[in-house]
């Protein structure tokens, strides 16, 4: 594959004949990534594609390609260094202990081990002049075609070194054409997809927000090969950088029209020092590879996430009633006690008390004050949280609480007492977001404080069963008084903040391993597979308009299983309650409404719908998901969840556009994931009172019919959402 120069090629041929080259295949069930050394012991990525039957054939792959890169130095390095003969975008930039900025990496050895049901390959590279070591890790769940990879950088030099860039992954693809789907947006419009054909040059997707790093764009992406992205055909890679801070994804089409993908922590203002003997582990790049489009890639990633990453991924989830839109900051014990009774009356599992329950000297009556002072507000809650926990217990429901422990209002006792705990440039005036600032989690004292917020709640009220962990500010005027005091570089802040947060979460989970926790961030500012080691679920967006949620939730399904997505019925939108409930039922269902404002019919419908959801939620939370009709290509959306035995399924159908006043589904929608040889009956649920629906009389269909011909759910402007249960009949 390489055409570095005639001498190098001759040496390569000689060492191959002498059997001196090392070939390293990283294999899944269907795919392989192959590395090969040359005569100088440099390591090249020579193949990424369909798995070959005979591993011995891999050593001949590079002989079939001619990709000269003499003017760039290196294109397909396994982990591209900088400062020597490489002129391409590097994965690694280092300033060595003596100030030298050039790095070379040569292959030293490889090891393979089994771990947690996966195969882990470790490839050790080392600079031949400096005692700098890089270990590339590839963790493979073969049956799921899922790979998690990261790098570990080890300083064995004579003194400290600087990491100026330290990517997690450096992939290389030789397919002819590449199409990238990335997800950009803004607050209330998160996760909006853009697909583009990659052309020569570099496409960069990045964040510099510090916290809420996914707010304007996400570290999630899809690469499709040869053709634009397709749901059920073609090779696709669905990936994510699992890092909760600033990230950078670089998609570089080189001069030979190959794709180089470099992903990792954003090096922006993040030069990181390593002392002698220290090591740095980069975050993971996680991806699922499919030869049958994004549908299979998503299902593989969902299965991996539930079994191997998400906290309690194969467990249950609690339906809940949240008080936020019912009361906002204006509540007292009597109001909350009534809402707890409503939780029981509706048939929900848990009552969640949102923002506004804390602060005394600076009471939290709006978002101007009190954040950071985590004692119960005596005027609103004279008997404390314990009284509400008892009320929940009396009504046979669980109790949950909202916190935002990483943030502080300037009008708070915490800020007045510890102004140096806040991230803020001393020479600049404070820049507030939602009237708040970010606490400096690089500081161990601040980590102890944040841990204590959670620990104190559980210590005083051990029956608290749910935490909604919010984060509503980004990092302005980045500066750490703690790092300055310790003589550490300010460029550590963005990285140490995230690692400090992970440290806090590790401590919480060690002491409280089973409590359900929602990852919130003013919407979709946070959701990644490093955070989901500690959280059971996440909040996709503050935008709960059900039409918008159809699109938002659809896009999240490419990367996250339904069990992780909190979907609430709220006052947003002018659609009927049935439509709102049906849209929220495609994830983890919750209600955020004032029950007293529901009509008698709406109340009774809600109770029936919650009962129905509890009857089929195991399909939503644990079934395989199939996207059937995209709202981007139709005036409606359709998707379904099928159990592992292919005996039961639930199908959701939504009107997503009503520009034309006519029946929207003119053709049947083909189902997926069923057994062609089984027979099924279909029943419509979540019907309004006196509405018989279109599937009143059970009709038996073969799985073959449902997947080949399909059925018409009869979506129209009067029938805007249809939920169908599909069940096997013998």
PDB file of C-alpha atoms in Angstrom, residues 183 191 222 229 231 238 294-295 297-299 301-302 553-560 625 627 630 632:
ATOM      1  CA  UNK A 183     -25.474  16.074  14.285  1.00  0.00           C
ATOM      2  CA  UNK A 191     -29.240  16.496  17.388  1.00  0.00           C
ATOM      3  CA  UNK A 222     -22.211   7.945  10.972  1.00  0.00           C
ATOM      4  CA  UNK A 229     -26.471   6.344   4.365  1.00  0.00           C
ATOM      5  CA  UNK A 231     -31.172   1.984   6.776  1.00  0.00           C
ATOM      6  CA  UNK A 238     -21.997   4.271  13.683  1.00  0.00           C
ATOM      7  CA  UNK A 294     -27.512   1.859   9.976  1.00  0.00           C
ATOM      8  CA  UNK A 295     -30.386  -0.302  11.191  1.00  0.00           C
ATOM      9  CA  UNK A 297     -25.358  -1.027  13.234  1.00  0.00           C
ATOM     10  CA  UNK A 298     -27.730   0.656  15.693  1.00  0.00           C
ATOM     11  CA  UNK A 299     -29.128  -2.609  17.006  1.00  0.00           C
ATOM     12  CA  UNK A 301     -24.661  -0.800  19.443  1.00  0.00           C
ATOM     13  CA  UNK A 302     -27.877  -0.936  21.497  1.00  0.00           C
ATOM     14  CA  UNK A 553     -35.787  10.838  19.502  1.00  0.00           C
ATOM     15  CA  UNK A 554     -35.466   9.313  16.038  1.00  0.00           C
ATOM     16  CA  UNK A 555     -31.939  10.712  15.691  1.00  0.00           C
ATOM     17  CA  UNK A 556     -30.858   9.586  19.137  1.00  0.00           C
ATOM     18  CA  UNK A 557     -31.921   6.019  18.295  1.00  0.00           C
ATOM     19  CA  UNK A 558     -28.979   5.678  15.915  1.00  0.00           C
ATOM     20  CA  UNK A 559     -26.697   5.658  18.965  1.00  0.00           C
ATOM     21  CA  UNK A 560     -28.695   4.978  22.130  1.00  0.00           C
ATOM     22  CA  UNK A 625     -35.542  -1.555  17.501  1.00  0.00           C
ATOM     23  CA  UNK A 627     -36.856   2.132  12.120  1.00  0.00           C
ATOM     24  CA  UNK A 630     -38.335   8.114   8.439  1.00  0.00           C
ATOM     25  CA  UNK A 632     -37.362  13.046   7.024  1.00  0.00           C
TER      26      UNK A 632
END
